[in-house]
Amino acid sequence: MKRLLEALKPILRPELTGNAESPEVDNTAYSPDSRVDLITGGNDNTTITDKVCSIVEDKPTIGWWGFFLLAFSVLGLLGIFVPFLIFWGVGTWGVNNPVGWGYAIVNFVFWVGIGHAGTLISAILFLFRQKWRTSINRAAEAMTIFAVICAGMFPGIHVGRAWFAYWMFPLPNQMELWPNFRSPLLWDVFAVGTYFTVSLLFWYMGMIPDLATLRDRAKNSVRKIAYGALSLGWTGSNRQWHVYERSYLLLAALATPLVLSVHSVVSFDFAVSQVPGWHTTIFPPYFVAGAIFSGFAMVLTLLVPARQLFGLKDVITLKHLENMNKIIMLTGMLVGYAYSQEFFMAWYGGVKVEKFAFINRAFGQYAWAYWIMVSCNVLAPQIFWFKKMRTNIWVMFVVSIFVNIGMWFERFVITVTSLANDYTSSAWDYYTPKLADVMIMLGAFGLFFTLFALFCRFLPFIAMSEVRGVLADQAHSREAALARHSSEADSASGSQGEN
Amino acid sequence: MNAEMNGSVEVHTITAETATDAKAVLMLAEFETADQLMDAATSMRDKGFKLWDCHTPYPVHGLDTAMGIRPTLLPWIVLCGGITGFCGGLLMQGWMNAVDYPFLISGKPFFSIPASIPVAFELTILLSAFASFGGMLALNGLPRFYRPHFRSDRFRRATADRFFISIDGRDRQFDIGANSRFLRDLGANAVEVIEE
Amino acid sequence: MRHGVTVDLSTENRTLGSLSGKMIALGTTLAVLGLIGTLALGNLEGAFGGHEVESSAAAHDAGSHGPIHGFVTEWSIWHPYLVSACFFLTMTLGGLFFVLVHHITNAGWSTVVRRLAEGVSRNVVLMALIFIPLVFPDSMEALYKWVHPDPGDEIIAVKSSYLNYNWFLIRLAIYFTIWITFAWSYHRSSVAQDRDGDVQRSSRMSRMSPVGVALFAMSVTFAGYDLLMSLDAHWFSTIFGVYIFAGCVLSFHALLALIVVFLQANGRLTRAVSDEHMQDIGKMMFAFTVFWAYIAFSQYMLYWYANIPEETIWFVRRQSTWMWSFWSWVMVVGHFFVPFLFLVSKHIKRKRATIALGALWVLAMHWADMYYLVMPQISNGTEFPFTMIDITILVGMAGIFIIGLALSLRGHSLIAEKDPRMSESLAFENA
C-alpha cells in the first residue's frame, strides 16, 4: 500500500513534478504585526526537497529543451564571429578614431553589472538578515558567475592579439616586464578576477549541502559519483555546520565591500581620465547602483519564467518578486539621482566642455540613445510605486526587459558620446557598429542563457538547506503568533467584564 | 542488515560485506524534528559524550550551544589571509613598478598610495576568501569521501528531512546496549549500529 | 528569535522622568559655559569688533596675489560656528534617515531604539534656530565669498543664478521644512501609537517612507552643496552629497550608541535594549565607517589621478601645509583605520564601555571631518586657524543639543510602546 502511494505521488501531487502548475498565492499583504510566509503552499522539508531535486532528477521538459536549444544556437554566433575577429583583427568592429572603445567595453561593463545582483542577494541581503533571499540566491549567484564569464570574454578578445591576453597578469616573462599597476585597466583585471573567484567560492560553498542532498537521492552511479565528488563528503554534521556558517558569514562580509569595489573599479576606467562626461566623482557609487539595478532586472527576467516552468511559485513567491521590484525601483532612483547630479554639476562647475558633453548627450547626435536610457531606467521603474503593478507578473517582466535595455544603453551613452565628441572638435566622428559587433553582443547573450539552462538542469536551483531554515522559522513564528493571539483573547475576555 | 533485540530496544546493525572482524564504529539515532534533536543534544552533552555529533539538513539555530561547541578559530585565519593580501599587494606593486622595472608613465609617481589601493584591496579580499574557504575545509576535514555514515540508507535523509545523532565507536562511553536505550528514551525513531 | 526570552516591559523604567531635569541642567551649564567662553575668548581673539573691512581687503589681496588662485575668506567667528552647526545638523539628519529607513524596510530589530532616533530627529527644529544667525547678511558675507564675488570672476558669474543670497535662503527654508515635517510627523504618529496601538499607523508610516527618503536624499545633497561645498564656490564634486550623507548616518549611529549607554547608566531601558541591539548599532557604525572611507577615497583618488587644477585645488589647500597634511592623515587613520580595527570585534560592540568609547571617537572624528571641510577655506589654507573658540562653540551647541534632546524625549515613553514589531525586536538575537 505504501509503495503504491509512493508510486502515485507524482500523479496525486502534480506540483511535485517538474513543469506542473503550482498555485500562485498572494502573500504580499502588508501586515505590520506579523511576518508573511515566505514559502507558501504548505511545503515542508520533504516537499521542498522533492520539488527542487525533481528539477534535476526528472527528464527535462520540452520548455527546457526549447530554451536550451535557442540559447545554444545564439551561442553559435560567438563560434562564428570570435574566430573571424581573431583572424581579421579589431578592424571588423565599428570602432573608429575618436571612438576607440565601442561595443566591447559597453558589453563588458553591462555584463559585469549584471553580475552584481547575485552577490548583493547572497552577501548584502544575508548581512541584513533578509530571509527572502534564500529562495532566489542560488539562481542569482549562478547568474553572477555566468555574467562575469561573459564580461571576462570581452577584454580577452578586444586586446587585439587575443593570444597575448595573459599579458594582463603579472607573470614573469623573458622581457622582464611587469604590467603597469598605475593603470585602471589593470585594476579591472584584479577586480574582476577576484570577483569571479570569490563569487565562485561563495556559490560553490553554498551548494555543498544541497549537492549532498542530490548525492543521497541519486539513483545511478554517474550521479552518485559526480554529486558525491562535488559534495566533498558532507554529512550535515553540526560541528561542520558551525564552521561552515562562520565561513559563510565571513565570505559574505568580504563579498560586500568586494561587490562595491568591482563596479567602482570599472567606473575608474572612465572616471580617472580627463574625458568630459567621464571624469566625475559620483561615478563609483553611481556605477554600483546601476549594476545592482541591472542585475536585479536580469534576475527577474530569468526567474519569472523559471518559477513558472519548474513549478516553483510557492517557493519563489509574489513576495519575493515584489521585494525585488522594490529594489529595482530604489536603485533606479539612485541612478536617476546620479544622472541629475551629473547634469547639475556639469552646469554648476562652469567647465564649458563638461557642460557641452552633457547637453550633447541629451540633445546631440546620440539623443535617441540618451532618451532610451532615461525612459527605461528612470521612468519605467516608477510604475512600481503602485502595488498592483509591482505584484503583476507581466508588468514586472516587461519592466525588467526595459531595464536591461536601458542599462545597456547607459553604458553605450557613457562610452560613445564622450569619445565621439571630446575636446578636439576636428576629430569628431559618429560611431556605427558593424555586423561583428552586434553578433558578438548577441552571442554573449547566447553564452549566458546556455550556461543558465545547464545550471537549471544539473545543479540545485534553490538553496534547499537555507529554505529549510526559513521553514523552521515560519513554523516557530506561527506558534508564537498562535500563543499571542490566545493570550490576547484571554485578556480581551477578561477586560470585557470591566466594560 | 539484521535486527536484534538489545534489551527492550530494537537496534539495526549494518555490517560491511567485506569485513572479516566486524567491529562497531558508529551508532546513529534518527529523530523526527529539530526540537527533539535539540533536547537530545543537550542530554548527550550533559551525559559527557565527547566523540559525537548531530546531523541536520539545515543549520539548526541554537544547536551549537546545546551541543557545547566552542567558537571556531576561523576568523583569525581569515585575518591572516587579509593582512597577507594587503601587504603582499602593496609590496608587489611597489617592487614591480618602482624597483624591478621602473618606468615613467603619464607623469605618475612610480609608486603612490592612491593608485595602489584598488589592487591591494582586491588582493586583501581574494586571500581572505581563500583563507575562509580553505580554512573551512581544513577545520572540517573536508573533502573526506568515505564515512561510515554512508552505509546507512536511513541516513540519506539527513540531508533532506531527518535529524540524526551519531556516536563514534571510539568514544569512551560507547556502549551499544546502554546508548541505544538512552537514545530511544530521548525520542529516537530508530537506532542503527554501523560495523566494519 | 525563537529562543530569545521575551523581556517583560512592565518592570522596565522606560520614561526619562527625573533624568530630563538633569539633562536640561547639564545642557544649560554647557550652553552657558560655551557662551561665556566664546564671548570671552572671542574678545581676546578679536573676533567681534569692526575689522571686517580690513579682513575682506586682506582676503581680496590673498585672492589676487596668492600662489594659487583660491576662493577663500578670512577667519571669522562664523567659521567655527558653521563647523559645529553642521556637526550637529548631520547627526540630527542621520536620526531622521534612521527612522525613515526603519519604516521603508519594515525593520524589526531597531524598533526598541526607534523612539530615541525620533527624539534626535526632532532636534532638527533646534538646528533651524541655530542656523538662523548664519543666514544674516553679515555672517553670510564672512563665510561665503559668492555673496559678493570679486568683480570679473567669470566662474561665479556662471552660477550666480544658483548661488545668490535670496535663493540660498529659500532653499535653506525648503530643506528645513522637509526635515521638520518628516521628523515631526513620524514622531507624532509614533507617540500617538503608544496610546491607541493602531497598527494602521505603522502601515501609513511605511507607505510614506519612500517619499521621505527621496526628499531626504535630494535635500541633504543640496544642503551639503550649499552649506559646505559652496565655501569654495569654484570647486565642485558630484559625490559631495553622498559624502555628507555618509557622515550623517555614521555620526547618528555613534550618537545613538552614546544615548543608549547614557540612559542605561541611569537605569532606563536596561533590558529592552540588549547586547544584541548594541551589536547591531555597532555593526552600522562599522559599515558606515567603511562606506565613508569608500566615498572619501573615490573622491580623492579620482581628482588626484586626473590632476586637473580647478579640481585638485581643494585638496592642494588641504595638503600644502604640514598642519593640514597632518589633519588629512588624521582623517585617513583616525576616521577610517582606528574605528575599523576597533569595531571589527563582536565583543567590543557588545560591551557598553567599549562601544561608548568607539562612539565618542567616531563623533570626534566626525567633528574633525566637518572642520576639515570648512577651515582650510580660510586664507588659502596657509593658516592653521584652531582657536579655543572652536571648542567653546562646540560645547555650547552640545549643551543646546542636550536640552533639545531632553525636551523631545520627555513626556512619553522612551520606546515605541505598542509598535506591532516590538515583541520581535525585544526577542532579537544575532544569529
Coordinates of C-alpha atoms in Angstrom, one line a residue, chain C:
Chain C
M1 CA 14.2 34.9 17.6
R2 CA 12.9 31.6 18.6
H3 CA 14.9 31.0 21.7
G4 CA 15.0 34.6 22.9
V5 CA 13.5 35.3 26.2
T6 CA 10.8 37.9 25.9
V7 CA 11.5 40.9 28.1
D8 CA 8.8 42.0 30.4
L9 CA 8.4 45.6 29.7
S10 CA 6.2 46.4 32.6
T11 CA 9.1 46.2 35.0
E12 CA 11.3 48.3 32.8
N13 CA 12.0 52.0 33.5
R14 CA 11.2 53.5 30.2
T15 CA 10.5 57.1 30.7
L16 CA 13.0 59.9 31.0
G17 CA 11.4 61.1 34.2
S18 CA 13.7 63.0 36.5
L19 CA 16.6 62.5 34.1
S20 CA 15.2 65.1 31.8
G21 CA 15.7 67.7 34.5
K22 CA 19.3 66.6 34.9
M23 CA 19.9 66.7 31.2
I24 CA 18.4 70.2 31.0
A25 CA 20.6 71.3 33.8
L26 CA 23.7 69.7 32.2
G27 CA 22.8 71.2 28.9
T28 CA 22.2 74.7 30.4
T29 CA 25.6 74.5 32.1
L30 CA 27.3 73.5 28.9
A31 CA 25.5 76.2 26.9
V32 CA 26.3 78.9 29.4
L33 CA 29.9 77.8 29.6
G34 CA 30.1 77.7 25.9
L35 CA 28.6 81.1 25.5
I36 CA 30.8 82.8 28.2
G37 CA 33.8 81.0 26.8
T38 CA 33.1 82.1 23.3
L39 CA 32.4 85.7 24.3
A40 CA 35.5 85.9 26.5
L41 CA 37.9 84.2 24.2
G42 CA 36.3 85.8 21.1
N43 CA 37.1 89.1 22.6
L44 CA 40.7 88.1 23.1
E45 CA 40.9 86.8 19.6
G46 CA 39.3 90.0 18.3
A47 CA 36.5 88.1 16.6
F48 CA 34.0 90.7 17.4
G49 CA 34.6 94.3 16.5
G50 CA 35.0 96.3 13.4
H51 CA 37.8 94.7 11.5
E52 CA 35.6 93.3 8.7
V53 CA 36.6 95.9 6.3
E54 CA 40.2 95.2 6.9
S55 CA 39.8 91.4 6.6
S56 CA 37.8 91.4 3.4
A57 CA 40.5 93.6 1.9
A58 CA 43.1 91.1 3.0
A59 CA 41.1 88.3 1.5
H60 CA 40.9 90.1 -1.7
D61 CA 44.6 90.5 -1.6
A62 CA 45.2 86.9 -0.9
G63 CA 42.9 86.0 -3.8
S64 CA 44.7 88.0 -6.4
H65 CA 48.3 87.6 -5.3
G66 CA 48.3 84.2 -3.7
P67 CA 50.4 81.4 -5.1
I68 CA 47.3 79.6 -6.2
H69 CA 44.1 81.2 -7.2
G70 CA 41.8 80.3 -4.3
F71 CA 38.3 81.0 -3.4
V72 CA 38.8 81.8 0.2
T73 CA 37.8 84.0 3.0
E74 CA 39.3 85.4 6.2
W75 CA 38.7 83.8 9.6
S76 CA 35.5 84.9 11.3
I77 CA 33.6 83.7 14.3
W78 CA 31.1 82.1 11.9
H79 CA 33.6 79.5 10.6
P80 CA 33.8 77.6 13.9
Y81 CA 30.1 78.2 14.3
L82 CA 29.4 76.6 10.9
V83 CA 31.6 73.6 11.8
S84 CA 29.7 72.9 15.0
A85 CA 26.3 73.6 13.5
C86 CA 27.0 71.2 10.6
F87 CA 28.3 68.7 13.1
F88 CA 25.0 68.6 15.0
L89 CA 22.8 69.0 11.9
T90 CA 24.3 66.0 10.2
M91 CA 23.7 63.9 13.3
T92 CA 20.1 65.0 13.5
L93 CA 19.6 64.2 9.9
G94 CA 21.1 60.8 10.4
G95 CA 18.4 60.2 13.0
L96 CA 15.7 61.2 10.5
F97 CA 17.2 58.8 8.0
F98 CA 17.2 56.0 10.6
V99 CA 13.5 56.4 11.2
L100 CA 12.6 56.6 7.5
V101 CA 14.7 53.5 6.7
H102 CA 13.3 51.6 9.6
H103 CA 9.8 52.1 8.1
I104 CA 10.8 51.6 4.4
T105 CA 12.3 48.2 5.2
N106 CA 9.7 47.2 7.8
A107 CA 12.7 46.6 10.1
G108 CA 12.3 44.5 13.2
W109 CA 15.4 44.8 15.4
S110 CA 15.6 48.5 15.5
T111 CA 12.1 49.0 17.0
V112 CA 13.4 49.3 20.5
V113 CA 15.7 52.2 19.7
R114 CA 13.5 53.9 17.1
R115 CA 11.9 56.3 19.6
L116 CA 15.4 57.6 20.5
A117 CA 16.0 58.2 16.8
E118 CA 12.7 60.0 16.6
G119 CA 13.8 62.2 19.5
V120 CA 17.1 63.0 17.9
S121 CA 15.5 63.8 14.5
R122 CA 13.1 66.2 16.2
N123 CA 16.1 68.3 17.2
V124 CA 16.1 69.5 13.6
V125 CA 13.8 72.3 14.8
L126 CA 16.5 73.4 17.2
M127 CA 19.0 73.1 14.3
A128 CA 16.8 75.5 12.3
L129 CA 17.1 78.0 15.2
I130 CA 20.9 77.5 15.4
F131 CA 21.2 78.2 11.6
I132 CA 19.3 81.5 11.8
P133 CA 22.3 83.6 12.9
L134 CA 24.2 82.1 10.0
V135 CA 21.9 83.5 7.3
F136 CA 22.2 87.2 8.3
P137 CA 23.9 89.1 5.6
D138 CA 27.0 89.8 7.7
S139 CA 27.7 86.2 8.6
M140 CA 26.9 85.0 5.1
E141 CA 29.4 87.5 3.7
A142 CA 32.1 86.4 6.2
L143 CA 31.6 82.7 5.2
Y144 CA 30.6 82.6 1.5
K145 CA 32.5 84.7 -0.9
W146 CA 29.9 84.2 -3.6
V147 CA 27.6 86.6 -1.8
H148 CA 29.9 89.4 -3.0
P149 CA 32.3 87.8 -5.5
D150 CA 35.3 89.5 -6.9
P151 CA 34.5 91.7 -9.9
G152 CA 35.3 89.8 -13.1
D153 CA 35.1 86.4 -11.5
E154 CA 33.6 84.5 -14.5
I155 CA 33.1 81.2 -12.8
I156 CA 30.9 82.8 -10.2
A157 CA 29.0 84.7 -12.8
V158 CA 28.0 81.5 -14.5
K159 CA 26.4 80.1 -11.4
S160 CA 25.1 83.3 -9.9
S161 CA 21.6 82.3 -10.7
Y162 CA 22.0 79.4 -8.2
L163 CA 24.4 80.9 -5.7
N164 CA 22.8 84.1 -4.6
Y165 CA 21.6 85.2 -1.3
N166 CA 17.8 85.1 -1.7
W167 CA 17.7 81.8 -3.5
F168 CA 20.0 80.4 -0.8
L169 CA 17.6 81.4 1.9
I170 CA 14.7 80.0 0.1
R171 CA 16.5 76.7 -0.4
L172 CA 17.5 76.5 3.2
A173 CA 13.9 77.1 4.2
I174 CA 12.8 74.3 1.9
Y175 CA 15.3 71.9 3.3
F176 CA 14.3 72.6 6.9
T177 CA 10.6 72.4 6.0
I178 CA 11.1 68.9 4.6
W179 CA 13.2 67.8 7.5
I180 CA 10.9 69.3 10.2
T181 CA 7.8 68.0 8.5
F182 CA 9.0 64.4 8.4
A183 CA 10.7 64.4 11.8
W184 CA 7.7 65.9 13.5
S185 CA 5.0 63.8 11.8
Y186 CA 6.8 60.5 12.3
H187 CA 7.4 61.3 15.9
R188 CA 3.8 62.4 16.4
S189 CA 2.4 59.3 14.7
S190 CA 4.7 57.0 16.7
V191 CA 3.8 58.6 20.1
A192 CA 0.1 58.5 19.1
Q193 CA 0.5 54.8 18.6
D194 CA 1.7 54.5 22.2
R195 CA -1.8 55.5 23.2
D196 CA -4.1 53.8 20.7
G197 CA -2.0 50.9 19.5
D198 CA -3.4 51.4 16.0
V199 CA -1.3 49.2 13.6
Q200 CA -2.6 51.3 10.7
R201 CA -0.2 54.0 11.8
S202 CA 2.7 51.7 11.1
S203 CA 1.4 50.9 7.7
R204 CA 0.9 54.5 6.9
M205 CA 4.3 55.5 8.0
S206 CA 5.7 52.6 6.0
R207 CA 3.9 53.8 2.9
M208 CA 5.1 57.4 3.2
S209 CA 8.7 56.5 3.9
P210 CA 9.9 56.1 0.2
V211 CA 8.7 59.6 -0.5
G212 CA 10.5 60.7 2.7
V213 CA 13.8 59.0 1.7
A214 CA 13.6 60.5 -1.8
L215 CA 13.1 64.0 -0.5
F216 CA 15.7 63.4 2.2
A217 CA 18.3 62.4 -0.4
M218 CA 17.8 65.5 -2.6
S219 CA 17.6 67.9 0.4
V220 CA 20.7 66.6 2.1
T221 CA 22.7 66.6 -1.1
F222 CA 21.8 70.2 -2.0
A223 CA 22.2 71.3 1.6
G224 CA 25.7 69.8 1.5
Y225 CA 26.4 71.7 -1.7
D226 CA 25.0 75.0 -0.3
L227 CA 26.4 75.0 3.2
L228 CA 29.7 73.3 2.8
M229 CA 30.8 72.9 -0.8
S230 CA 30.0 76.4 -1.8
L231 CA 32.5 77.7 0.8
D232 CA 34.8 77.2 -2.2
A233 CA 32.3 78.2 -4.9
H234 CA 34.8 77.4 -7.7
W235 CA 35.1 73.8 -6.7
F236 CA 32.6 71.1 -7.4
S237 CA 32.3 67.3 -6.9
T238 CA 29.3 65.2 -7.8
I239 CA 29.9 62.8 -4.9
F240 CA 29.9 65.5 -2.2
G241 CA 26.3 64.9 -1.3
V242 CA 27.0 61.2 -0.8
Y243 CA 30.0 62.2 1.4
I244 CA 27.8 64.3 3.6
F245 CA 25.2 61.6 3.8
A246 CA 27.8 59.0 4.9
G247 CA 28.8 61.4 7.7
C248 CA 25.1 61.9 8.7
V249 CA 24.4 58.2 9.1
L250 CA 27.8 57.3 10.7
S251 CA 27.6 60.1 13.3
F252 CA 24.0 59.3 14.2
H253 CA 24.7 55.7 15.0
A254 CA 27.6 56.8 17.2
L255 CA 25.2 59.3 18.9
L256 CA 22.6 56.6 19.3
A257 CA 25.1 54.3 21.0
L258 CA 26.0 57.0 23.4
I259 CA 22.4 57.9 24.2
V260 CA 21.6 54.2 24.9
V261 CA 24.7 53.9 27.1
F262 CA 23.8 57.1 29.0
L263 CA 20.2 56.0 29.5
Q264 CA 21.2 52.6 30.7
A265 CA 23.7 54.0 33.1
N266 CA 20.8 55.9 34.6
G267 CA 18.6 52.8 34.8
R268 CA 16.5 53.4 31.7
L269 CA 15.8 50.6 29.1
T270 CA 18.3 48.4 30.9
R271 CA 16.9 45.2 29.5
A272 CA 14.8 46.3 26.5
V273 CA 18.0 47.3 24.6
S274 CA 20.1 44.3 24.8
D275 CA 23.7 43.4 23.8
E276 CA 22.2 42.2 20.6
H277 CA 20.9 45.6 19.7
M278 CA 24.2 47.3 20.7
Q279 CA 26.0 44.9 18.4
D280 CA 23.8 45.9 15.5
I281 CA 24.3 49.6 16.2
G282 CA 28.0 48.9 16.3
K283 CA 27.7 47.0 13.0
M284 CA 26.1 50.0 11.4
M285 CA 28.9 52.2 12.8
F286 CA 31.4 49.8 11.3
A287 CA 29.6 49.6 8.0
F288 CA 29.4 53.4 7.6
T289 CA 33.0 53.9 8.7
V290 CA 33.8 51.7 5.7
F291 CA 31.3 53.5 3.5
W292 CA 32.6 56.9 4.4
A293 CA 36.1 55.7 3.6
Y294 CA 34.9 54.4 0.2
I295 CA 33.3 57.6 -0.7
A296 CA 36.2 59.8 0.6
F297 CA 38.7 57.6 -1.3
S298 CA 36.7 57.7 -4.5
Q299 CA 36.5 61.5 -4.4
Y300 CA 40.2 61.9 -3.6
M301 CA 41.6 59.3 -6.0
L302 CA 39.6 60.5 -9.0
Y303 CA 40.7 64.1 -8.5
W304 CA 44.3 63.1 -7.7
Y305 CA 44.6 60.8 -10.7
A306 CA 43.1 63.2 -13.3
N307 CA 45.1 66.1 -11.8
I308 CA 43.0 68.9 -13.2
P309 CA 44.0 72.2 -11.4
E310 CA 40.5 73.5 -10.7
E311 CA 39.6 70.2 -9.1
T312 CA 42.8 69.4 -7.2
I313 CA 43.0 72.9 -5.7
W314 CA 40.6 71.8 -3.0
F315 CA 43.0 69.1 -1.9
V316 CA 46.1 71.1 -2.5
R317 CA 44.8 73.6 0.0
R318 CA 44.4 70.7 2.4
Q319 CA 47.9 69.2 1.8
S320 CA 50.2 72.1 1.1
T321 CA 50.9 73.0 4.7
W322 CA 52.1 70.5 7.3
M323 CA 49.2 71.3 9.6
W324 CA 46.6 70.4 7.1
S325 CA 48.5 67.5 5.8
F326 CA 48.6 66.2 9.3
W327 CA 44.9 66.8 9.6
S328 CA 44.3 64.9 6.3
W329 CA 46.2 61.9 7.7
V330 CA 44.1 62.2 10.9
M331 CA 41.1 61.6 8.6
V332 CA 42.7 58.6 6.9
V333 CA 43.9 57.0 10.1
G334 CA 41.5 58.3 12.7
H335 CA 38.3 58.4 10.7
F336 CA 38.9 55.0 9.0
F337 CA 41.6 52.7 10.3
V338 CA 41.2 53.2 14.0
P339 CA 37.4 52.7 14.2
F340 CA 37.6 50.0 11.5
L341 CA 40.0 47.9 13.6
F342 CA 38.4 48.8 16.9
L343 CA 34.8 48.0 15.9
V344 CA 35.5 44.8 14.0
S345 CA 35.3 42.7 17.1
K346 CA 31.9 41.4 18.3
H347 CA 32.9 41.8 22.0
I348 CA 33.8 45.4 21.6
K349 CA 30.4 46.1 20.1
R350 CA 28.5 44.4 22.9
K351 CA 30.2 45.9 25.9
R352 CA 28.8 49.2 26.9
A353 CA 32.1 50.8 27.9
T354 CA 33.9 49.9 24.7
I355 CA 31.1 50.8 22.4
A356 CA 30.8 54.2 24.1
L357 CA 34.5 54.7 23.7
G358 CA 34.2 53.9 20.0
A359 CA 31.2 56.1 19.6
L360 CA 33.0 59.0 21.2
W361 CA 35.9 58.5 18.9
V362 CA 33.7 58.4 15.9
L363 CA 32.0 61.6 16.9
A364 CA 35.3 63.3 17.5
M365 CA 36.4 62.3 14.0
H366 CA 33.1 63.4 12.5
W367 CA 33.7 66.8 14.1
A368 CA 37.3 66.8 12.7
D369 CA 35.8 65.9 9.3
M370 CA 33.5 68.9 9.4
Y371 CA 36.5 71.1 10.5
Y372 CA 38.4 69.7 7.6
L373 CA 35.6 70.7 5.2
V374 CA 35.3 74.2 6.4
M375 CA 38.5 75.6 7.9
P376 CA 41.1 75.2 5.1
Q377 CA 38.9 77.6 3.1
I378 CA 40.4 80.3 5.3
S379 CA 43.4 82.3 4.0
N380 CA 44.1 79.8 1.3
G381 CA 44.7 77.0 3.8
T382 CA 48.0 78.6 4.7
E383 CA 47.0 79.3 8.3
F384 CA 46.0 76.8 10.9
P385 CA 43.0 78.5 12.4
F386 CA 42.5 76.4 15.5
T387 CA 41.4 78.5 18.5
M388 CA 39.7 77.8 21.7
I389 CA 36.5 79.2 20.2
D390 CA 36.3 76.1 18.1
I391 CA 35.9 74.2 21.4
T392 CA 33.7 76.7 23.2
I393 CA 31.2 76.9 20.4
L394 CA 31.1 73.1 20.2
V395 CA 30.5 72.9 24.0
G396 CA 27.8 75.5 23.8
M397 CA 25.9 73.8 21.0
A398 CA 26.3 70.5 22.7
G399 CA 24.5 72.0 25.6
I400 CA 21.7 73.2 23.5
F401 CA 21.5 69.9 21.7
I402 CA 21.2 68.1 25.0
I403 CA 18.4 70.4 26.2
G404 CA 16.6 69.8 22.9
L405 CA 17.0 66.0 23.3
A406 CA 15.7 66.1 26.9
L407 CA 12.7 68.1 25.7
S408 CA 11.9 65.9 22.8
L409 CA 12.3 62.6 24.7
R410 CA 10.3 63.5 27.8
G411 CA 6.5 63.3 28.2
H412 CA 6.3 59.9 26.6
S413 CA 7.9 56.5 26.7
L414 CA 11.4 56.0 25.5
I415 CA 10.4 53.1 23.4
A416 CA 7.6 52.8 20.9
E417 CA 5.3 51.0 23.4
K418 CA 2.7 49.5 21.1
D419 CA 4.6 49.1 17.9
P420 CA 3.5 45.8 16.3
R421 CA 7.1 44.7 15.9
M422 CA 8.1 45.3 19.5
S423 CA 8.0 41.7 20.5
E424 CA 10.1 40.7 17.5
S425 CA 12.6 43.5 18.4
L426 CA 12.8 42.6 22.1
A427 CA 13.5 38.9 21.3
F428 CA 16.0 39.8 18.6
E429 CA 19.2 37.8 18.5
N430 CA 22.2 38.0 16.1
A431 CA 22.1 34.5 14.6

